[in-house]
mmCIF file of C-alpha atoms in Angstrom:
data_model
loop_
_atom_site.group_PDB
_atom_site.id
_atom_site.type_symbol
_atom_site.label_atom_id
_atom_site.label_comp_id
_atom_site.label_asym_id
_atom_site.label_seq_id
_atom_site.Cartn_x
_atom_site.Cartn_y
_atom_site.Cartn_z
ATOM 1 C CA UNK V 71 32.581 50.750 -20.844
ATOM 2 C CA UNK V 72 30.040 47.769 -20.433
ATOM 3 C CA UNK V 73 27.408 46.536 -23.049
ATOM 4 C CA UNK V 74 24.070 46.269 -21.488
ATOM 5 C CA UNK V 75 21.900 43.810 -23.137
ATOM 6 C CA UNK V 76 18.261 43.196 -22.328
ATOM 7 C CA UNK V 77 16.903 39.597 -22.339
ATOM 8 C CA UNK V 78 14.051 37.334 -20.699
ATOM 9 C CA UNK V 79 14.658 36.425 -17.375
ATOM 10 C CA UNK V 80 15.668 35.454 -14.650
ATOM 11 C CA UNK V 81 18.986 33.911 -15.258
ATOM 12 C CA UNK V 82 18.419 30.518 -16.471
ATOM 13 C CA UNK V 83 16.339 30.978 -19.704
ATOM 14 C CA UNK V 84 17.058 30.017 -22.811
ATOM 15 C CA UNK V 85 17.145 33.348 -23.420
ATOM 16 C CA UNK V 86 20.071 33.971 -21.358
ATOM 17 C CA UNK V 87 21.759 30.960 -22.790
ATOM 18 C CA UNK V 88 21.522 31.997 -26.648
ATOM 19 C CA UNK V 89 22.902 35.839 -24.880
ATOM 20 C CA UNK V 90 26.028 34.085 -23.737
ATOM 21 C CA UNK V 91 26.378 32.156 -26.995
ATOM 22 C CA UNK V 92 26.070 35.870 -29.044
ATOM 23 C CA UNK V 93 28.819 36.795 -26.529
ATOM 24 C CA UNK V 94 31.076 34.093 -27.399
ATOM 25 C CA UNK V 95 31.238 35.249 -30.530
ATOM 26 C CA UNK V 96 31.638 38.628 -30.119
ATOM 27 C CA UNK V 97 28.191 40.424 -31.185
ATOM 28 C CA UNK V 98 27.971 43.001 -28.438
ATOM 29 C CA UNK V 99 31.676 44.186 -29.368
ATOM 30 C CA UNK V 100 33.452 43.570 -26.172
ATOM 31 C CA UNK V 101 33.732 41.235 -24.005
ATOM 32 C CA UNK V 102 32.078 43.493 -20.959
ATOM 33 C CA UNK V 103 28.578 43.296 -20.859
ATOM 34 C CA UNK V 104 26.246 43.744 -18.512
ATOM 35 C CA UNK V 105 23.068 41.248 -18.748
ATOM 36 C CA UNK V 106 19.365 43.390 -17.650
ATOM 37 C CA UNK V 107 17.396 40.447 -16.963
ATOM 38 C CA UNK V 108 13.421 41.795 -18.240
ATOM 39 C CA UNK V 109 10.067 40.026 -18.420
ATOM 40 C CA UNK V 110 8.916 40.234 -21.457
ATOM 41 C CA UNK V 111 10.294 40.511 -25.359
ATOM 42 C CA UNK V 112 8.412 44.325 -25.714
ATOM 43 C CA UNK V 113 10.247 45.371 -22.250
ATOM 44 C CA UNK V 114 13.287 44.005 -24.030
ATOM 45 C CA UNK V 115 13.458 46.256 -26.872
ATOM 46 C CA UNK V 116 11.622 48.857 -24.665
ATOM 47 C CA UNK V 117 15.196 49.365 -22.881
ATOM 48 C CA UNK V 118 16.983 49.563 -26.608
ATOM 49 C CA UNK V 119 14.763 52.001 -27.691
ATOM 50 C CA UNK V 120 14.579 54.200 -24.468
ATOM 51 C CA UNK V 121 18.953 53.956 -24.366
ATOM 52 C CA UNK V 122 18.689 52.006 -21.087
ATOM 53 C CA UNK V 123 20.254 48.793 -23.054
ATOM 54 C CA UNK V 124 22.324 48.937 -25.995
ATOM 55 C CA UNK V 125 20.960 45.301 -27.026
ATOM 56 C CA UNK V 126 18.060 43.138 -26.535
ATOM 57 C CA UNK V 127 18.076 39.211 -27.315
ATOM 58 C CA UNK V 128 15.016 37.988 -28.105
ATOM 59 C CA UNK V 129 13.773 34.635 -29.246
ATOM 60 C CA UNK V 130 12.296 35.055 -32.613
ATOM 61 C CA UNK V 131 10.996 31.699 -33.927
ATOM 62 C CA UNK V 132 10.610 27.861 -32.521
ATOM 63 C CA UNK V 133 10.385 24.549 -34.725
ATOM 64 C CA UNK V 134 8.046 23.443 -33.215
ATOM 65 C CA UNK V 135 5.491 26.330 -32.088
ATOM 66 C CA UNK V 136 6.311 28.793 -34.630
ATOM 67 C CA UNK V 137 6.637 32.289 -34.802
ATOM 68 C CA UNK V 138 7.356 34.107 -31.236
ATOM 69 C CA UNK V 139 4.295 36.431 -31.827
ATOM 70 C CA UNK V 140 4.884 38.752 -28.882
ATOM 71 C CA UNK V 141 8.754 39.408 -30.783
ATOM 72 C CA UNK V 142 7.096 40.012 -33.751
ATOM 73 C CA UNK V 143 5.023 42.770 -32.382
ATOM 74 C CA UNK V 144 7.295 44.614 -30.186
ATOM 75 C CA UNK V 145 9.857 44.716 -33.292
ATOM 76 C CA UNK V 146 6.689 46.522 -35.652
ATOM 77 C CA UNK V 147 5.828 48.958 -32.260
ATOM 78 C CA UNK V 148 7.759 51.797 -32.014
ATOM 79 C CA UNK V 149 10.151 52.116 -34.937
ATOM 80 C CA UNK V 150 14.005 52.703 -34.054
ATOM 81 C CA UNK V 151 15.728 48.779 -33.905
ATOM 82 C CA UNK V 152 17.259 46.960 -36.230
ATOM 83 C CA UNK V 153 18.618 42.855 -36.187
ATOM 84 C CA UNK V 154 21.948 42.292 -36.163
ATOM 85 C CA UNK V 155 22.846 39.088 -35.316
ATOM 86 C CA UNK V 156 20.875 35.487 -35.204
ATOM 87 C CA UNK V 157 21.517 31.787 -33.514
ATOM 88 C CA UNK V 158 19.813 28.837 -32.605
ATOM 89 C CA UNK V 159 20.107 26.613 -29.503
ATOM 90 C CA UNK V 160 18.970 23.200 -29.041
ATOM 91 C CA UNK V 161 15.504 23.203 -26.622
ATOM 92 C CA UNK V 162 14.579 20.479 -24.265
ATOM 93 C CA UNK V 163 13.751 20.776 -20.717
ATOM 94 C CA UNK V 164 14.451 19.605 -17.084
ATOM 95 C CA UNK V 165 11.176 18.874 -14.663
ATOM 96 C CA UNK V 166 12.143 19.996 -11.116
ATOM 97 C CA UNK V 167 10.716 20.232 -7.630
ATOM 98 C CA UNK V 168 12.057 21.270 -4.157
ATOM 99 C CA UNK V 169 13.821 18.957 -2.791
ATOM 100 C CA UNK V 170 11.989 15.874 -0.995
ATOM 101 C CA UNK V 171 9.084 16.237 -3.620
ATOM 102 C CA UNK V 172 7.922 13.537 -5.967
ATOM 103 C CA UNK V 173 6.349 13.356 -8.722
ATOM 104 C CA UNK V 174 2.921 12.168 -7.395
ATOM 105 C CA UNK V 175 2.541 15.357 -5.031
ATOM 106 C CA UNK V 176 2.743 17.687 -7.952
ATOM 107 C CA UNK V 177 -0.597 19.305 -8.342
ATOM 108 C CA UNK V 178 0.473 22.408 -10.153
ATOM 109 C CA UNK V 179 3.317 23.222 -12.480
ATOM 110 C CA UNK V 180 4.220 25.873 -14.290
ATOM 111 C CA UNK V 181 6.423 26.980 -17.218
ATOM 112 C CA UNK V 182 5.955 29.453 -20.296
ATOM 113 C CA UNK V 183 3.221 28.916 -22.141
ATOM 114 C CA UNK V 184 5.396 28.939 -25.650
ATOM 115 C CA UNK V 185 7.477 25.778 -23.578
ATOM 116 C CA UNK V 186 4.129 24.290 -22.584
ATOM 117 C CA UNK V 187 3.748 23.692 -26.544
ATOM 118 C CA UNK V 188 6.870 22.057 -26.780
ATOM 119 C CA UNK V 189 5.653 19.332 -23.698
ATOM 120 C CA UNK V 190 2.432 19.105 -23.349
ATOM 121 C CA UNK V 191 2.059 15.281 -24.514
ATOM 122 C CA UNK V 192 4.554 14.422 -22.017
ATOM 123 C CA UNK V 193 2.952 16.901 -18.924
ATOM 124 C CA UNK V 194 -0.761 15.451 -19.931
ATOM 125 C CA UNK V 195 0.519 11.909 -19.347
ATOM 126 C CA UNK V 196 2.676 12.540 -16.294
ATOM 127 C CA UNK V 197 0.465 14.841 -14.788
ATOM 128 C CA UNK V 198 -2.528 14.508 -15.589
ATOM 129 C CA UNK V 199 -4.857 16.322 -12.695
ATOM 130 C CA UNK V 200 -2.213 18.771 -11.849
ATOM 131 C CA UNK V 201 -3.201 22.603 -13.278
ATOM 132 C CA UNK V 202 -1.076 24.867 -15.401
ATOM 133 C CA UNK V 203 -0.032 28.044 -13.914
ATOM 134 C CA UNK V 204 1.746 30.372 -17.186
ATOM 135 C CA UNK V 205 4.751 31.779 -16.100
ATOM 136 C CA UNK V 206 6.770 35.187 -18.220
ATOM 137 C CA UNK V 207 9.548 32.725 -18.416
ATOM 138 C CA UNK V 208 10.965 29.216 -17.904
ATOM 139 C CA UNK V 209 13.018 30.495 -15.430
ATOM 140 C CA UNK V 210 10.743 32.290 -13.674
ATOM 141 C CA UNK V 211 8.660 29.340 -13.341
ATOM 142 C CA UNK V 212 11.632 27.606 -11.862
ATOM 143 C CA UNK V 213 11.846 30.235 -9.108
ATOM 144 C CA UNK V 214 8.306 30.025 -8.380
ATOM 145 C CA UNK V 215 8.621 26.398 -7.479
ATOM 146 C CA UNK V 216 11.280 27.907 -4.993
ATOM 147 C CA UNK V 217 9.168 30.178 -3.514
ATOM 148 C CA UNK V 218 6.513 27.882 -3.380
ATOM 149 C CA UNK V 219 4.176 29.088 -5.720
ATOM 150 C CA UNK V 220 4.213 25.654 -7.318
ATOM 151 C CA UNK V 221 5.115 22.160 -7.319
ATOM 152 C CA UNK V 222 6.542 21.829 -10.109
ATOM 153 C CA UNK V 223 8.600 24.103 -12.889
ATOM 154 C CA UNK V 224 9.925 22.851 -16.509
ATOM 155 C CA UNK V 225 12.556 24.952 -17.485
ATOM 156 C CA UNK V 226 16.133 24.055 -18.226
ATOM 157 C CA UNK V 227 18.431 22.852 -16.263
ATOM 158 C CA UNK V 228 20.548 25.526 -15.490
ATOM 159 C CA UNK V 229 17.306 27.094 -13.932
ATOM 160 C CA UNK V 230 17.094 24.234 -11.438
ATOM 161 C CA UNK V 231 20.911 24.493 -10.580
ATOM 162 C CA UNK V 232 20.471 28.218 -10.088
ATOM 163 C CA UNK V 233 17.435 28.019 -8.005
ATOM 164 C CA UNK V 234 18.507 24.580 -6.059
ATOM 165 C CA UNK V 235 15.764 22.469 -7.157
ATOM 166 C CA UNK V 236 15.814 18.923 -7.738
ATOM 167 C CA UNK V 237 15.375 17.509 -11.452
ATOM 168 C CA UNK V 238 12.836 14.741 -11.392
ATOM 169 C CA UNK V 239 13.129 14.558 -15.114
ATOM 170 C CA UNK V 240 15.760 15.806 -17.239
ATOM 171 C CA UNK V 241 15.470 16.548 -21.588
ATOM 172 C CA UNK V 242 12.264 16.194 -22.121
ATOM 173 C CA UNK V 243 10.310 17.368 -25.075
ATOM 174 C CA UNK V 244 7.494 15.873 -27.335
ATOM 175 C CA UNK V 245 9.456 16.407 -30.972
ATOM 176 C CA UNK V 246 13.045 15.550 -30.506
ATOM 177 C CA UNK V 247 15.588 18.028 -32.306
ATOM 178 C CA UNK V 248 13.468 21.261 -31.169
ATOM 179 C CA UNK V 249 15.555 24.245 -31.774
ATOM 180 C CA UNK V 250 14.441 28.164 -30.880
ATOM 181 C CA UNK V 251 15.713 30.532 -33.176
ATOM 182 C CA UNK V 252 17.389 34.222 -31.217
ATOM 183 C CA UNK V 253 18.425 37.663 -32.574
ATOM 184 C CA UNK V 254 20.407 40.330 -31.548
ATOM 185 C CA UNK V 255 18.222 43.714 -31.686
ATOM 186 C CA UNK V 256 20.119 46.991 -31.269
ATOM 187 C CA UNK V 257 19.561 50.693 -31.985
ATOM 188 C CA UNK V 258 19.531 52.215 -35.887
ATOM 189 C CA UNK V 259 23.305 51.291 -36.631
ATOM 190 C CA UNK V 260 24.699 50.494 -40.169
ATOM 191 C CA UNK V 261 24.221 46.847 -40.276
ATOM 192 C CA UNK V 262 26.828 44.137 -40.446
ATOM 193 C CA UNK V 263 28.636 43.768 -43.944
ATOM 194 C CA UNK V 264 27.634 41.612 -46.334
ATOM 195 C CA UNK V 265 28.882 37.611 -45.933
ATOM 196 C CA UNK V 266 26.906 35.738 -48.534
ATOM 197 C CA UNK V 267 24.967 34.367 -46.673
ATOM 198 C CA UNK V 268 22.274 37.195 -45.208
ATOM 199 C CA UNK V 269 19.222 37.708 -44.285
ATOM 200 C CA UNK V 270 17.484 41.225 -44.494
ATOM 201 C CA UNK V 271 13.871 41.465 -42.876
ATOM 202 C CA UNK V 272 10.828 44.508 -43.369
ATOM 203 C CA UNK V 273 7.346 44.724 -41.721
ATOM 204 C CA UNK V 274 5.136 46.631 -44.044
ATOM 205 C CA UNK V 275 1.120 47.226 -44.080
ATOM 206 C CA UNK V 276 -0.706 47.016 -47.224
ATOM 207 C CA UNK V 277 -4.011 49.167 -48.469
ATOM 208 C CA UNK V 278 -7.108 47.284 -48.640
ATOM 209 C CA UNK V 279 -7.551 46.479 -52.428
ATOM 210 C CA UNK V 280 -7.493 43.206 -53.927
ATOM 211 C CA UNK V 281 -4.626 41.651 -54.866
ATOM 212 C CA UNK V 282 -2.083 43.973 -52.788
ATOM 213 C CA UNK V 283 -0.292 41.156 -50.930
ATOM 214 C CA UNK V 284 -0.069 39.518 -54.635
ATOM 215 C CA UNK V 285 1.659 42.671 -55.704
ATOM 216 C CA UNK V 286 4.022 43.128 -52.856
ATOM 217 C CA UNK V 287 5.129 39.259 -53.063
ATOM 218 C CA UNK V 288 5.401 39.847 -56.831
ATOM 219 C CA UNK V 289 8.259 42.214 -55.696
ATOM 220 C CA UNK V 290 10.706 39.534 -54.829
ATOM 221 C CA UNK V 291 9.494 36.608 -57.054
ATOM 222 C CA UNK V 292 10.038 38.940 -60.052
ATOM 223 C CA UNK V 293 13.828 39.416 -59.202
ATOM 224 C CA UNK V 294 14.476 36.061 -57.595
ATOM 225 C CA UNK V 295 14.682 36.848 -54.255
ATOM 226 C CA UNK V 296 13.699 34.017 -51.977
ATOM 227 C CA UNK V 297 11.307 34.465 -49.178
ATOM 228 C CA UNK V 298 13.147 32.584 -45.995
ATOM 229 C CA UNK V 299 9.583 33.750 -44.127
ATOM 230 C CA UNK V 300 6.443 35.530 -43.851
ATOM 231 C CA UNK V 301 4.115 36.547 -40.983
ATOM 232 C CA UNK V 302 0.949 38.517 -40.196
ATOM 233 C CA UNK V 303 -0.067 40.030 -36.864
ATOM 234 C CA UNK V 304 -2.984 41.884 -35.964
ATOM 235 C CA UNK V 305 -2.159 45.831 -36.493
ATOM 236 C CA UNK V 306 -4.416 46.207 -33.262
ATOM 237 C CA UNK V 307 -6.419 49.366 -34.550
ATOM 238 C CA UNK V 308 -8.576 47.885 -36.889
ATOM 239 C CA UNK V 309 -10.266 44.700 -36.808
ATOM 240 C CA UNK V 310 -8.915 42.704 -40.513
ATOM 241 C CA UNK V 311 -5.810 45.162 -40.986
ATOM 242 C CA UNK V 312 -2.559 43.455 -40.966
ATOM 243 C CA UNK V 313 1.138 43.867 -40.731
ATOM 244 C CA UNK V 314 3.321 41.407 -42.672
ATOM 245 C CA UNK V 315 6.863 40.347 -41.492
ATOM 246 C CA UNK V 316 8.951 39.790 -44.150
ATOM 247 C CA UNK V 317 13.011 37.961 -44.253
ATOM 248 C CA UNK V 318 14.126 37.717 -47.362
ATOM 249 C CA UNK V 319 17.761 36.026 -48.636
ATOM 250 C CA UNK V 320 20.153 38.797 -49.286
ATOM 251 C CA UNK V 321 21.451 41.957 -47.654
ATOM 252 C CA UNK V 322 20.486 45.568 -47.811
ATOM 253 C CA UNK V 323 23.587 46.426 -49.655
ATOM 254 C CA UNK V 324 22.851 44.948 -52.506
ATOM 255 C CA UNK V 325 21.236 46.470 -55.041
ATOM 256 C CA UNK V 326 18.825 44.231 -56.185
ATOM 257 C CA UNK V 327 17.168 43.598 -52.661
ATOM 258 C CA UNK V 328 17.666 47.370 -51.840
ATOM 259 C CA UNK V 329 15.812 48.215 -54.688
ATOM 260 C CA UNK V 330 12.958 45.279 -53.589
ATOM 261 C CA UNK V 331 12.552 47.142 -50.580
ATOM 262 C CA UNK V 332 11.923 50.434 -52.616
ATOM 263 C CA UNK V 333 9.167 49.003 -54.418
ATOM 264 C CA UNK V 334 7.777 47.510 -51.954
ATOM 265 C CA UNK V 335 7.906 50.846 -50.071
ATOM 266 C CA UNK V 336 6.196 53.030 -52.981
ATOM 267 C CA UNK V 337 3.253 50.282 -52.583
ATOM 268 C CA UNK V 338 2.913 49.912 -49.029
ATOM 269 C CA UNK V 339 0.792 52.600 -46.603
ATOM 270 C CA UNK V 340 3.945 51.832 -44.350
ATOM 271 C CA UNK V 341 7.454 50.023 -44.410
ATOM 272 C CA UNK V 342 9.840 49.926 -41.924
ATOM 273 C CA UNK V 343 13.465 48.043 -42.396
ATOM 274 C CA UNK V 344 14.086 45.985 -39.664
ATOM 275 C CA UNK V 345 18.377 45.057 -40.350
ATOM 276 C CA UNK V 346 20.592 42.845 -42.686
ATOM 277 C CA UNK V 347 22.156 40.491 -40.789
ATOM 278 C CA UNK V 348 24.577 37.107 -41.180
ATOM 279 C CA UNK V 349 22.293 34.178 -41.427
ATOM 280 C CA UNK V 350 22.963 30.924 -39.449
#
């Protein structure tokens, strides 16, 4: 029986790259899977959630822009998936163009705007006049150019190999040694064992009263659990409430971070575990 797994397309993202690497070492638990190329991180887990997928991959963080924001929020909506699994891929980025166009008749290109981040010193100087048209994904961008919805696309370069385009530019990128961050997300299944080297992540929300975050921080630094990161997004009810997005060192299985979780549980107007899983 095939794996489906749920990712950003079209083939030729990044995306699809770190889902191959996940399947190279054996993640999904067999070797057949079945990739369900989706627009958008939420539609990802959307299809885990709904049983259409038994896996997303999503990209969770970048070096260079931060926090994937619209991962972040379709992990907190819904309940019901858990990590399993993280890597990290190098990111730099081919220009390309249909065949038999240069790099003076571009006068739109398009990418995602998360990649735009990543290049926009290097698109400002080389094309200056041209106007940015966001794309859901590099990839998408690329085959957009080939439809000829756009001059030019920046996306990798297996994009411009899929989609026959020509590479006018090839690893470009304004900080050198970018690297995007991807996790496996899969239904509520006991998580991987522990390896020594975990991390175990919660999103919480907090009541209104001063010093709450204080408190809830005070949960780890009191039993010297280190924080490996902390967001907020927008709870998107009401304007000033937050959700916080915790990864901690450790795994669920062991008893002091298990028991950091319960405390931070009885304190929290909601908490919702979101896996243990090996860290990179």
């Amino acid at each position: 029986m095939r794996t489906v797994v749920a990712y950003l397309g079209p083939e030729g993202t990044f995306t699809e790259s770190a889902l191959l690497a996940f399947q190279r070492q054996g993640c999904f638990g067999t070797s057949e899977v079945a990739k369900l190329p989706v627009e958008s991180p939420h539609e990802a887990l959307g299809k885990v959630r709904n049983g259409i997928a038994q896996y997303a991959c999503v990209a969770i963080e970048n070096s260079v822009d931060g926090p994937v924001t619209h991962t972040f929020d379709a992990l907190a909506d819904g309940g019901g998936v858990r990590i399993f699994a993280e890597t990290e891929i190098d990111v730099y980025f081919s220009v390309m163009v249909r065949p038999g166009t240069t790099a003076g008749d571009v006068r739109t290109f398009t990418t995602h705007p998360v990649a735009r981040q990543q290049v926009r010193n290097w698109t400002e100087h080389a094309f200056p006049a041209a106007e940015f048209i966001p794309s859901s994904s590099n990839a998408a961008a690329a085959r957009s150019v080939a439809e000829g919805r756009a001059d030019a696309a920046i996306a990798p370069q297996r994009a411009a190999d899929i989609f026959e385009l020509d590479s006018i530019a090839r690893e470009v990128i304004d900080v050198p040694g970018a690297r995007t961050r991807f996790v496996v997300v899969g239904g509520l299944h006991s998580p991987p064992p522990p390896t020594g080297t975990d991390r175990s992540a919660v999103v919480f929300t907090l009541p209104n009263i001063p010093g709450a975050l204080v408190s809830a921080l005070r949960v780890f630094s009191s039993r010297g659990i280190d924080l490996s990161r902390i967001e907020s997004r927008p709870t998107r009810t009401v304007l000033g409430t937050y959700r916080f997005h915790v990864e901690v060192s450790g795994h669920i299985e062991s008893p002091m971070v298990a028991t950091a979780f319960q405390e931070l549980g009885s304190i929290s107007d909601e908490l919702t575990y979101l896996g243990s899983w090996p860290a990179m």
